[in-house]
mmCIF file of C-alpha atoms and ligand atoms in Angstrom:
data_model
loop_
_atom_site.group_PDB
_atom_site.id
_atom_site.type_symbol
_atom_site.label_atom_id
_atom_site.label_comp_id
_atom_site.label_asym_id
_atom_site.label_seq_id
_atom_site.Cartn_x
_atom_site.Cartn_y
_atom_site.Cartn_z
ATOM 1 C CA MET A 6 142.130 84.830 94.699
ATOM 2 C CA SER A 7 139.334 83.049 96.462
ATOM 3 C CA PRO A 8 136.993 85.400 98.286
ATOM 4 C CA HIS A 9 137.902 83.547 101.467
ATOM 5 C CA ASN A 10 141.372 85.092 101.340
ATOM 6 C CA LEU A 11 140.139 88.687 101.169
ATOM 7 C CA PRO A 12 141.050 90.701 104.290
ATOM 8 C CA LEU A 13 137.391 91.371 105.177
ATOM 9 C CA SER A 14 137.209 92.605 108.746
ATOM 10 C CA GLY A 15 134.169 92.298 110.973
ATOM 11 C CA ALA A 16 135.985 94.409 113.552
ATOM 12 C CA ARG A 17 136.441 97.307 111.139
ATOM 13 C CA LEU A 18 132.818 97.037 110.047
ATOM 14 C CA TRP A 19 131.719 97.132 113.691
ATOM 15 C CA ALA A 20 133.874 100.176 114.418
ATOM 16 C CA ASP A 21 132.368 101.939 111.388
ATOM 17 C CA LEU A 22 128.837 101.100 112.534
ATOM 18 C CA LEU A 23 129.493 102.648 115.934
ATOM 19 C CA GLU A 24 131.150 105.698 114.419
ATOM 20 C CA VAL A 25 128.291 106.431 112.012
ATOM 21 C CA ALA A 26 125.817 105.809 114.859
ATOM 22 C CA GLY A 27 127.330 108.883 116.487
ATOM 23 C CA ILE A 28 126.068 111.073 113.637
ATOM 24 C CA GLY A 29 122.586 111.954 114.863
ATOM 25 C CA GLY A 30 123.067 109.666 117.856
ATOM 26 C CA THR A 31 120.326 109.940 120.489
ATOM 27 C CA ALA A 32 120.553 109.906 124.280
ATOM 28 C CA ARG A 33 118.811 106.531 124.340
ATOM 29 C CA GLY A 34 121.380 104.874 122.098
ATOM 30 C CA GLY A 35 119.542 105.158 118.810
ATOM 31 C CA CYS A 36 119.822 107.442 115.795
ATOM 32 C CA ASN A 37 117.892 110.388 114.442
ATOM 33 C CA ARG A 38 119.358 110.885 110.993
ATOM 34 C CA GLN A 39 116.334 111.621 108.881
ATOM 35 C CA ALA A 40 116.674 112.164 105.152
ATOM 36 C CA LEU A 41 118.081 115.506 103.981
ATOM 37 C CA THR A 42 118.861 116.805 107.472
ATOM 38 C CA PRO A 43 122.351 118.138 108.292
ATOM 39 C CA GLU A 44 123.022 114.776 109.980
ATOM 40 C CA ASP A 45 122.199 112.952 106.736
ATOM 41 C CA GLY A 46 124.620 115.320 104.988
ATOM 42 C CA GLU A 47 127.324 114.566 107.539
ATOM 43 C CA ALA A 48 126.916 110.793 107.180
ATOM 44 C CA ARG A 49 127.086 111.151 103.387
ATOM 45 C CA ARG A 50 130.334 113.126 103.712
ATOM 46 C CA TRP A 51 131.726 110.441 106.052
ATOM 47 C CA LEU A 52 130.947 107.750 103.475
ATOM 48 C CA ALA A 53 132.149 109.730 100.447
ATOM 49 C CA ASP A 54 135.512 110.527 102.081
ATOM 50 C CA ARG A 55 136.173 106.870 102.799
ATOM 51 C CA ALA A 56 134.876 105.336 99.570
ATOM 52 C CA THR A 57 136.688 107.802 97.305
ATOM 53 C CA ALA A 58 139.917 107.282 99.282
ATOM 54 C CA LEU A 59 139.668 103.642 98.143
ATOM 55 C CA GLY A 60 139.729 104.779 94.517
ATOM 56 C CA ALA A 61 135.972 104.615 93.927
ATOM 57 C CA GLU A 62 134.400 107.356 91.807
ATOM 58 C CA LEU A 63 131.355 109.139 93.264
ATOM 59 C CA LEU A 64 128.226 109.299 91.119
ATOM 60 C CA LEU A 65 125.532 111.584 92.522
ATOM 61 C CA ASP A 66 122.121 111.864 90.884
ATOM 62 C CA ARG A 67 119.536 114.637 91.178
ATOM 63 C CA PHE A 68 117.681 112.756 93.916
ATOM 64 C CA GLY A 69 120.842 112.553 96.018
ATOM 65 C CA ASN A 70 121.346 108.823 95.460
ATOM 66 C CA MET A 71 125.057 108.100 95.842
ATOM 67 C CA GLY A 72 126.946 105.468 93.866
ATOM 68 C CA PHE A 73 130.642 104.656 94.314
ATOM 69 C CA ARG A 74 132.004 103.016 91.194
ATOM 70 C CA ARG A 75 135.027 100.739 91.360
ATOM 71 C CA PRO A 76 136.392 99.809 87.905
ATOM 72 C CA GLY A 77 136.451 96.199 86.741
ATOM 73 C CA ARG A 78 138.639 94.447 84.186
ATOM 74 C CA ASP A 79 135.836 94.660 81.637
ATOM 75 C CA ALA A 80 134.739 98.304 81.512
ATOM 76 C CA ALA A 81 131.956 97.421 79.076
ATOM 77 C CA ARG A 82 130.087 95.361 81.662
ATOM 78 C CA PRO A 83 127.417 97.029 83.776
ATOM 79 C CA PRO A 84 128.368 97.193 87.441
ATOM 80 C CA VAL A 85 127.331 94.706 90.105
ATOM 81 C CA ALA A 86 125.735 96.881 92.799
ATOM 82 C CA PHE A 87 125.212 96.548 96.530
ATOM 83 C CA GLY A 88 124.252 98.890 99.355
ATOM 84 C CA SER A 89 121.258 100.154 101.305
ATOM 85 C CA HIS A 90 120.504 103.460 103.076
ATOM 86 C CA LEU A 91 122.060 105.753 105.709
ATOM 87 C CA ASP A 92 118.888 107.645 106.670
ATOM 88 C CA THR A 93 116.965 106.596 109.795
ATOM 89 C CA GLN A 94 113.608 107.003 111.492
ATOM 90 C CA PRO A 95 113.408 109.872 114.043
ATOM 91 C CA THR A 96 113.803 107.275 116.798
ATOM 92 C CA GLY A 97 115.673 104.757 114.685
ATOM 93 C CA GLY A 98 118.419 102.277 115.430
ATOM 94 C CA LYS A 99 122.079 102.000 114.533
ATOM 95 C CA PHE A 100 121.840 99.163 112.013
ATOM 96 C CA ASP A 101 118.720 99.466 109.829
ATOM 97 C CA GLY A 102 120.107 100.324 106.392
ATOM 98 C CA VAL A 103 123.503 101.399 107.685
ATOM 99 C CA LEU A 104 124.715 97.800 107.915
ATOM 100 C CA GLY A 105 124.235 97.237 104.171
ATOM 101 C CA VAL A 106 126.094 100.415 103.211
ATOM 102 C CA LEU A 107 129.003 99.962 105.612
ATOM 103 C CA ALA A 108 129.426 96.268 104.783
ATOM 104 C CA GLY A 109 129.697 97.397 101.160
ATOM 105 C CA LEU A 110 132.343 99.926 102.187
ATOM 106 C CA GLU A 111 134.291 97.192 104.000
ATOM 107 C CA LEU A 112 134.147 95.050 100.846
ATOM 108 C CA LEU A 113 135.636 97.921 98.792
ATOM 109 C CA ARG A 114 138.301 98.366 101.473
ATOM 110 C CA ALA A 115 139.294 94.690 101.454
ATOM 111 C CA LEU A 116 139.458 94.591 97.654
ATOM 112 C CA HIS A 117 141.567 97.745 97.643
ATOM 113 C CA GLU A 118 144.002 96.413 100.250
ATOM 114 C CA ALA A 119 144.374 93.081 98.487
ATOM 115 C CA ARG A 120 144.575 94.822 95.084
ATOM 116 C CA VAL A 121 141.925 92.514 93.712
ATOM 117 C CA GLU A 122 140.284 93.399 90.435
ATOM 118 C CA THR A 123 136.854 92.023 89.563
ATOM 119 C CA GLU A 124 135.664 91.279 86.033
ATOM 120 C CA ALA A 125 132.617 93.552 86.225
ATOM 121 C CA PRO A 126 132.812 96.993 87.844
ATOM 122 C CA LEU A 127 131.287 97.313 91.314
ATOM 123 C CA LEU A 128 128.914 99.998 92.581
ATOM 124 C CA LEU A 129 128.260 100.758 96.263
ATOM 125 C CA LEU A 130 124.896 102.511 96.654
ATOM 126 C CA ASN A 131 123.433 104.759 99.344
ATOM 127 C CA TRP A 132 119.790 105.373 98.422
ATOM 128 C CA THR A 133 118.137 108.638 99.476
ATOM 129 C CA ASN A 134 115.217 108.621 101.924
ATOM 130 C CA GLU A 135 114.513 104.928 102.242
ATOM 131 C CA GLU A 136 112.644 105.463 105.490
ATOM 132 C CA GLY A 137 110.007 107.915 104.293
ATOM 133 C CA ALA A 138 109.867 109.365 107.806
ATOM 134 C CA ARG A 139 110.339 112.988 106.793
ATOM 135 C CA PHE A 140 109.308 112.880 103.140
ATOM 136 C CA SER A 141 106.731 110.299 102.060
ATOM 137 C CA PRO A 142 106.644 107.707 100.530
ATOM 138 C CA PRO A 143 109.483 105.441 101.649
ATOM 139 C CA MET A 144 112.090 104.045 99.237
ATOM 140 C CA MET A 145 111.874 107.383 97.481
ATOM 141 C CA GLY A 146 115.379 107.659 96.031
ATOM 142 C CA SER A 147 115.351 104.225 94.435
ATOM 143 C CA GLY A 148 111.802 104.735 93.172
ATOM 144 C CA ALA A 149 112.757 108.040 91.539
ATOM 145 C CA ALA A 150 116.057 106.820 90.064
ATOM 146 C CA LEU A 151 114.393 103.745 88.571
ATOM 147 C CA GLY A 152 111.510 105.717 87.083
ATOM 148 C CA LEU A 153 108.877 104.156 89.350
ATOM 149 C CA PHE A 154 108.051 107.592 90.822
ATOM 150 C CA ALA A 155 107.660 110.828 88.815
ATOM 151 C CA ALA A 156 110.812 112.943 89.252
ATOM 152 C CA ASP A 157 108.927 116.206 89.733
ATOM 153 C CA GLU A 158 106.660 114.752 92.389
ATOM 154 C CA VAL A 159 109.694 113.598 94.359
ATOM 155 C CA LEU A 160 111.647 116.856 93.991
ATOM 156 C CA ASP A 161 108.601 119.030 94.794
ATOM 157 C CA GLY A 162 107.382 116.884 97.682
ATOM 158 C CA THR A 163 107.285 118.599 101.085
ATOM 159 C CA ASP A 164 107.857 117.556 104.680
ATOM 160 C CA ALA A 165 105.468 118.376 107.543
ATOM 161 C CA ALA A 166 107.032 121.845 107.858
ATOM 162 C CA GLY A 167 106.413 122.559 104.168
ATOM 163 C CA ARG A 168 110.065 122.334 103.110
ATOM 164 C CA GLN A 169 110.678 120.975 99.626
ATOM 165 C CA PHE A 170 112.698 117.836 98.967
ATOM 166 C CA GLY A 171 114.748 119.465 96.192
ATOM 167 C CA ASP A 172 115.519 122.561 98.301
ATOM 168 C CA GLU A 173 116.523 120.496 101.301
ATOM 169 C CA LEU A 174 118.742 118.240 99.182
ATOM 170 C CA ARG A 175 120.556 121.292 97.788
ATOM 171 C CA ARG A 176 120.771 122.829 101.235
ATOM 172 C CA ILE A 177 122.771 119.865 102.573
ATOM 173 C CA GLY A 178 124.883 119.945 99.399
ATOM 174 C CA TRP A 179 124.063 116.533 97.962
ATOM 175 C CA GLN A 180 122.156 117.130 94.738
ATOM 176 C CA GLY A 181 124.073 115.944 91.688
ATOM 177 C CA SER A 182 123.475 115.688 87.972
ATOM 178 C CA ASP A 183 124.776 112.188 87.243
ATOM 179 C CA THR A 184 122.568 109.337 86.128
ATOM 180 C CA LEU A 185 123.165 106.051 87.888
ATOM 181 C CA PRO A 186 124.205 103.361 85.383
ATOM 182 C CA GLU A 187 122.163 100.308 84.466
ATOM 183 C CA LEU A 188 122.954 97.601 86.983
ATOM 184 C CA ALA A 189 123.930 94.026 86.195
ATOM 185 C CA ALA A 190 122.611 92.958 89.585
ATOM 186 C CA TYR A 191 121.882 94.350 93.060
ATOM 187 C CA LEU A 192 122.463 92.730 96.458
ATOM 188 C CA GLU A 193 121.242 94.312 99.683
ATOM 189 C CA LEU A 194 122.313 93.220 103.165
ATOM 190 C CA HIS A 195 119.841 94.283 105.868
ATOM 191 C CA ILE A 196 118.767 93.358 109.371
ATOM 192 C CA GLU A 197 115.689 91.116 109.386
ATOM 193 C CA GLN A 198 113.472 93.481 111.429
ATOM 194 C CA GLY A 199 111.635 90.377 112.576
ATOM 195 C CA PRO A 200 112.292 87.632 115.135
ATOM 196 C CA LEU A 201 112.616 84.462 113.029
ATOM 197 C CA LEU A 202 116.360 84.171 112.467
ATOM 198 C CA GLU A 203 117.260 84.801 116.102
ATOM 199 C CA ARG A 204 114.530 82.456 117.336
ATOM 200 C CA GLU A 205 115.764 79.672 115.045
ATOM 201 C CA GLY A 206 119.441 80.269 115.845
ATOM 202 C CA LEU A 207 120.312 81.179 112.252
ATOM 203 C CA ALA A 208 122.881 83.698 111.031
ATOM 204 C CA ILE A 209 121.629 84.335 107.499
ATOM 205 C CA GLY A 210 118.269 84.754 105.787
ATOM 206 C CA VAL A 211 118.280 84.108 102.050
ATOM 207 C CA VAL A 212 115.475 86.419 100.963
ATOM 208 C CA THR A 213 113.605 84.886 98.041
ATOM 209 C CA HIS A 214 110.725 87.333 97.549
ATOM 210 C CA ALA A 215 108.833 90.312 98.922
ATOM 211 C CA LEU A 216 105.266 89.715 100.039
ATOM 212 C CA ALA A 217 102.320 91.041 98.093
ATOM 213 C CA GLN A 218 100.580 93.910 99.906
ATOM 214 C CA ARG A 219 97.066 95.299 99.825
ATOM 215 C CA TRP A 220 96.076 98.248 101.969
ATOM 216 C CA TYR A 221 92.445 99.133 102.603
ATOM 217 C CA GLU A 222 90.495 102.019 104.072
ATOM 218 C CA ILE A 223 87.469 100.866 106.000
ATOM 219 C CA GLU A 224 84.588 103.106 106.974
ATOM 220 C CA VAL A 225 81.743 102.148 109.286
ATOM 221 C CA ARG A 226 78.694 104.419 109.427
ATOM 222 C CA GLY A 227 76.030 104.246 112.126
ATOM 223 C CA GLU A 228 74.115 106.876 114.048
ATOM 224 C CA GLU A 229 74.968 109.263 116.876
ATOM 225 C CA ALA A 230 73.152 108.869 120.187
ATOM 226 C CA HIS A 231 73.556 110.168 123.734
ATOM 227 C CA GLY A 232 75.851 108.099 125.941
ATOM 228 C CA GLY A 233 72.945 107.891 128.378
ATOM 229 C CA SER A 234 70.529 106.435 125.836
ATOM 230 C CA ALA A 235 69.379 102.817 126.168
ATOM 231 C CA MET A 236 71.560 100.115 124.637
ATOM 232 C CA ALA A 237 68.691 98.719 122.598
ATOM 233 C CA GLY A 238 68.525 100.079 119.079
ATOM 234 C CA ARG A 239 71.899 101.758 119.068
ATOM 235 C CA ARG A 240 73.812 101.890 115.789
ATOM 236 C CA ASP A 241 77.281 102.391 117.230
ATOM 237 C CA ALA A 242 79.913 102.559 114.455
ATOM 238 C CA LEU A 243 82.967 101.907 116.610
ATOM 239 C CA VAL A 244 82.050 98.545 118.135
ATOM 240 C CA PRO A 245 81.660 96.730 114.783
ATOM 241 C CA ALA A 246 84.896 98.399 113.699
ATOM 242 C CA ALA A 247 86.626 96.907 116.754
ATOM 243 C CA LEU A 248 85.120 93.466 116.075
ATOM 244 C CA LEU A 249 86.230 93.637 112.446
ATOM 245 C CA ILE A 250 89.787 94.552 113.486
ATOM 246 C CA ALA A 251 89.899 91.479 115.720
ATOM 247 C CA GLU A 252 88.497 89.378 112.853
ATOM 248 C CA ALA A 253 91.216 90.671 110.505
ATOM 249 C CA GLU A 254 93.853 89.476 112.942
ATOM 250 C CA ARG A 255 92.234 86.060 113.359
ATOM 251 C CA ILE A 256 91.776 85.579 109.597
ATOM 252 C CA ALA A 257 95.389 86.574 108.848
ATOM 253 C CA ARG A 258 96.689 84.116 111.447
ATOM 254 C CA GLN A 259 94.664 81.334 109.864
ATOM 255 C CA SER A 260 95.564 82.207 106.270
ATOM 256 C CA GLY A 261 98.985 80.524 106.197
ATOM 257 C CA GLY A 262 102.450 81.429 107.457
ATOM 258 C CA ASP A 263 102.971 84.535 105.341
ATOM 259 C CA GLY A 264 99.621 86.199 106.148
ATOM 260 C CA ARG A 265 99.686 89.541 107.967
ATOM 261 C CA ALA A 266 96.983 92.046 108.920
ATOM 262 C CA THR A 267 97.656 95.280 110.790
ATOM 263 C CA VAL A 268 95.512 98.189 111.899
ATOM 264 C CA GLY A 269 97.714 101.017 113.097
ATOM 265 C CA MET A 270 95.106 103.644 113.866
ATOM 266 C CA VAL A 271 91.394 104.208 114.339
ATOM 267 C CA ARG A 272 89.331 107.377 114.115
ATOM 268 C CA ALA A 273 85.930 107.715 115.683
ATOM 269 C CA GLU A 274 83.510 110.613 115.197
ATOM 270 C CA PRO A 275 82.253 112.851 116.567
ATOM 271 C CA ALA A 276 84.895 111.924 119.165
ATOM 272 C CA SER A 277 83.074 112.984 122.279
ATOM 273 C CA ARG A 278 83.246 110.815 125.381
ATOM 274 C CA ASN A 279 79.499 110.735 125.903
ATOM 275 C CA ILE A 280 78.309 110.342 122.307
ATOM 276 C CA VAL A 281 77.817 106.954 120.611
ATOM 277 C CA PRO A 282 80.075 107.253 117.537
ATOM 278 C CA SER A 283 78.360 107.563 114.179
ATOM 279 C CA ARG A 284 81.473 106.985 112.129
ATOM 280 C CA ALA A 285 84.571 104.852 112.535
ATOM 281 C CA TRP A 286 87.427 104.787 110.089
ATOM 282 C CA PHE A 287 90.605 102.748 109.999
ATOM 283 C CA PRO A 288 93.252 101.671 107.491
ATOM 284 C CA LEU A 289 94.042 97.959 107.186
ATOM 285 C CA ASP A 290 97.414 96.723 105.907
ATOM 286 C CA THR A 291 97.409 93.125 104.641
ATOM 287 C CA ARG A 292 100.304 91.102 103.253
ATOM 288 C CA HIS A 293 100.696 87.595 101.917
ATOM 289 C CA THR A 294 102.817 85.386 99.682
ATOM 290 C CA ASP A 295 100.854 86.260 96.552
ATOM 291 C CA GLU A 296 97.522 87.398 95.171
ATOM 292 C CA ALA A 297 95.827 84.127 96.157
ATOM 293 C CA GLY A 298 97.038 84.600 99.723
ATOM 294 C CA LEU A 299 95.694 88.162 99.827
ATOM 295 C CA ARG A 300 92.332 86.825 98.668
ATOM 296 C CA ARG A 301 92.354 84.277 101.493
ATOM 297 C CA ILE A 302 92.310 87.267 103.843
ATOM 298 C CA GLU A 303 89.999 89.537 101.864
ATOM 299 C CA ALA A 304 87.171 87.093 101.081
ATOM 300 C CA PRO A 305 86.356 86.036 104.671
ATOM 301 C CA LEU A 306 86.904 89.601 105.874
ATOM 302 C CA ARG A 307 84.271 90.934 103.470
ATOM 303 C CA GLU A 308 81.900 88.167 104.558
ATOM 304 C CA ARG A 309 82.341 89.070 108.225
ATOM 305 C CA ALA A 310 81.935 92.764 107.439
ATOM 306 C CA ALA A 311 78.634 92.105 105.658
ATOM 307 C CA ALA A 312 77.380 90.010 108.592
ATOM 308 C CA LEU A 313 78.412 92.650 111.166
ATOM 309 C CA ALA A 314 76.747 95.398 109.150
ATOM 310 C CA ALA A 315 73.492 93.436 109.038
ATOM 311 C CA GLU A 316 73.590 92.507 112.759
ATOM 312 C CA ARG A 317 74.260 96.054 113.904
ATOM 313 C CA GLY A 318 72.376 98.208 111.441
ATOM 314 C CA VAL A 319 75.472 99.984 110.154
ATOM 315 C CA THR A 320 77.136 100.237 106.749
ATOM 316 C CA ILE A 321 80.689 99.014 106.277
ATOM 317 C CA ASP A 322 82.597 100.129 103.231
ATOM 318 C CA ILE A 323 85.921 98.438 102.412
ATOM 319 C CA GLY A 324 87.908 100.340 99.802
ATOM 320 C CA THR A 325 91.310 99.385 98.377
ATOM 321 C CA PHE A 326 93.855 102.114 99.061
ATOM 322 C CA TRP A 327 97.052 100.613 97.667
ATOM 323 C CA ASP A 328 98.103 97.399 95.994
ATOM 324 C CA ALA A 329 101.569 96.001 95.417
ATOM 325 C CA PRO A 330 102.177 92.639 93.779
ATOM 326 C CA ALA A 331 104.561 90.073 95.232
ATOM 327 C CA THR A 332 108.104 90.710 94.018
ATOM 328 C CA PRO A 333 110.230 87.650 93.353
ATOM 329 C CA PHE A 334 113.952 88.095 93.848
ATOM 330 C CA ASP A 335 116.361 86.642 91.295
ATOM 331 C CA ALA A 336 116.810 82.889 91.744
ATOM 332 C CA THR A 337 120.435 82.862 90.569
ATOM 333 C CA LEU A 338 121.407 85.631 92.986
ATOM 334 C CA ALA A 339 119.502 84.036 95.868
ATOM 335 C CA GLY A 340 121.289 80.779 95.017
ATOM 336 C CA ARG A 341 124.646 82.563 95.297
ATOM 337 C CA VAL A 342 123.663 83.955 98.685
ATOM 338 C CA GLU A 343 122.668 80.471 99.838
ATOM 339 C CA ALA A 344 125.879 78.916 98.463
ATOM 340 C CA ALA A 345 127.966 81.589 100.204
ATOM 341 C CA ALA A 346 126.268 80.965 103.550
ATOM 342 C CA ALA A 347 126.771 77.204 103.145
ATOM 343 C CA ALA A 348 130.439 77.579 102.147
ATOM 344 C CA ARG A 349 131.086 79.784 105.172
ATOM 345 C CA GLY A 350 129.384 77.259 107.442
ATOM 346 C CA LEU A 351 126.715 79.789 108.450
ATOM 347 C CA PRO A 352 123.298 78.362 109.383
ATOM 348 C CA HIS A 353 120.677 79.855 107.089
ATOM 349 C CA ARG A 354 117.149 79.573 105.727
ATOM 350 C CA ARG A 355 115.112 80.884 102.825
ATOM 351 C CA MET A 356 112.483 83.441 103.759
ATOM 352 C CA PRO A 357 110.387 86.284 102.328
ATOM 353 C CA THR A 358 110.506 89.913 103.380
ATOM 354 C CA GLY A 359 107.249 91.377 104.583
ATOM 355 C CA ILE A 360 108.843 94.819 104.704
ATOM 356 C CA GLY A 361 109.586 97.107 101.771
ATOM 357 C CA HIS A 362 113.226 97.722 100.826
ATOM 358 C CA ASP A 363 115.045 99.494 98.003
ATOM 359 C CA ALA A 364 115.874 96.023 96.658
ATOM 360 C CA VAL A 365 112.163 95.483 96.008
ATOM 361 C CA HIS A 366 112.178 98.522 93.700
ATOM 362 C CA VAL A 367 115.425 97.465 92.056
ATOM 363 C CA ALA A 368 114.055 93.953 91.438
ATOM 364 C CA ARG A 369 111.568 95.465 88.997
ATOM 365 C CA ARG A 370 114.429 96.641 86.778
ATOM 366 C CA CYS A 371 117.266 94.130 87.175
ATOM 367 C CA PRO A 372 118.163 90.921 89.035
ATOM 368 C CA ALA A 373 118.163 91.635 92.781
ATOM 369 C CA ALA A 374 118.261 89.715 96.042
ATOM 370 C CA MET A 375 118.599 90.373 99.757
ATOM 371 C CA ILE A 376 120.567 88.949 102.650
ATOM 372 C CA PHE A 377 119.075 89.176 106.149
ATOM 373 C CA VAL A 378 120.918 88.907 109.449
ATOM 374 C CA PRO A 379 119.125 88.649 112.819
ATOM 375 C CA CYS A 380 118.365 91.552 115.124
ATOM 376 C CA HIS A 381 117.618 91.027 118.815
ATOM 377 C CA GLY A 382 113.948 90.326 119.459
ATOM 378 C CA GLY A 383 113.090 91.481 115.955
ATOM 379 C CA VAL A 384 113.132 95.020 117.364
ATOM 380 C CA SER A 385 113.676 97.721 114.713
ATOM 381 C CA HIS A 386 112.529 101.278 113.966
ATOM 382 C CA ASN A 387 113.399 101.656 117.618
ATOM 383 C CA GLU A 388 116.373 103.139 119.445
ATOM 384 C CA ALA A 389 116.861 99.784 121.177
ATOM 385 C CA GLU A 390 117.528 98.000 117.863
ATOM 386 C CA SER A 391 120.607 95.786 118.338
ATOM 387 C CA ILE A 392 122.667 93.116 116.634
ATOM 388 C CA THR A 393 125.876 91.266 117.533
ATOM 389 C CA PRO A 394 129.256 91.832 115.864
ATOM 390 C CA ALA A 395 129.128 88.167 114.800
ATOM 391 C CA TRP A 396 125.842 88.703 112.952
ATOM 392 C CA ALA A 397 127.225 91.800 111.230
ATOM 393 C CA GLU A 398 130.309 89.861 110.165
ATOM 394 C CA ALA A 399 128.252 86.922 108.866
ATOM 395 C CA GLY A 400 126.306 89.355 106.687
ATOM 396 C CA LEU A 401 129.496 90.992 105.447
ATOM 397 C CA LEU A 402 131.067 87.660 104.419
ATOM 398 C CA VAL A 403 127.980 86.432 102.581
ATOM 399 C CA LEU A 404 127.467 89.787 100.854
ATOM 400 C CA ALA A 405 131.104 89.846 99.738
ATOM 401 C CA ASP A 406 131.048 86.275 98.443
ATOM 402 C CA ALA A 407 127.775 86.743 96.546
ATOM 403 C CA VAL A 408 128.940 90.054 95.026
ATOM 404 C CA LEU A 409 132.268 88.591 93.896
ATOM 405 C CA ALA A 410 130.642 85.439 92.519
ATOM 406 C CA THR A 411 128.365 87.680 90.460
ATOM 407 C CA ALA A 412 131.029 90.161 89.355
ATOM 408 C CA ASN A 413 133.408 87.381 88.311
ATOM 409 C CA ALA A 414 130.836 85.143 86.627
ATOM 410 C CA LYS A 415 131.332 84.759 82.860
ATOM 411 C CA ALA A 416 128.160 86.646 82.150
ATOM 412 C CA ALA A 417 127.025 88.723 85.108
ATOM 413 C CA MET A 418 123.541 87.228 85.048
HETATM 414 ZN ZN1 ZN B 518 116.062 99.853 106.199
#
């Protein structure tokens, strides 16, 4: 049976999205379904009831990651996996993460109805705590399951109220003892969380790689003075910090299409309205295609920092806080995503993701790729996040085709 004959239903997917949005739904039309809350537990139950009713077997690991295994003709083959996450930000939207999980559920439903067997087994995944809103860092469940994070650190980690991850997971009833199997491949459908696809009138983003990231902590030290003191001779720490932040933005814009620089907060000390600040501190998040791109931001930034320090009689220290290399997605899988979009007549483009996803973790262990669909205005991590039923359906069709092409290929990868 050609995948085009499968009874995949965009309408059913849309109805599911709206139903799950009601679990932790907010007055402003968004979702508050943070990891390991009762709402997270309720959404997990909703998913488990439906997936197991389609004959899939639930695998639950000690981090709460859920896998739903559907047998294939060849039981010896590792499963072809797909999914995303059901947890949200405290003021999150209805589609971030949820779309990838529920599209996977709709694929299982269509296969079940049509009684289609794949060569390789399939595995629908719901990763625990992708958002990192309540327990940090993000993409925690995939990182722990894949051995990228130490298990004890994840299970003992606490939220702002001091509650432990492991305790909270048991409290909502979703800690298991299974180990997720090795995966043949992993495909994740997700909203873009950026404006490009909508702006260009495209339905599908074929995600080829995740940007390299380097996060810094920058400290400027000057000298305190009275707000009434003369301007001459001041060694204000905050003004050069502000100038450097503006420089970071300018440099990133000029560093090529994939360059990004973001400062999300600033601290000034001693934080009195009539004292010239002696210390300014801010984190800087930079992203680019690769290491060379990151250097095209860092080198001129350090030069400007040195010049500002000299001009203003302050010291500027730029320390690296975190570094993540660029992650290429699997070319064969990305090719299948592109072929599926073309065969369905869906306008598409290749693009990177500048945002972390579970697929970026998975790509370090097995072939992985992502499918993006547009979201209005690029708005996400926001209760106003919205997509159209047509975009959701486009993502579903391409996900299904790419999964089936992979599961029915002679060798999975
Ligand atoms: Zn997400």
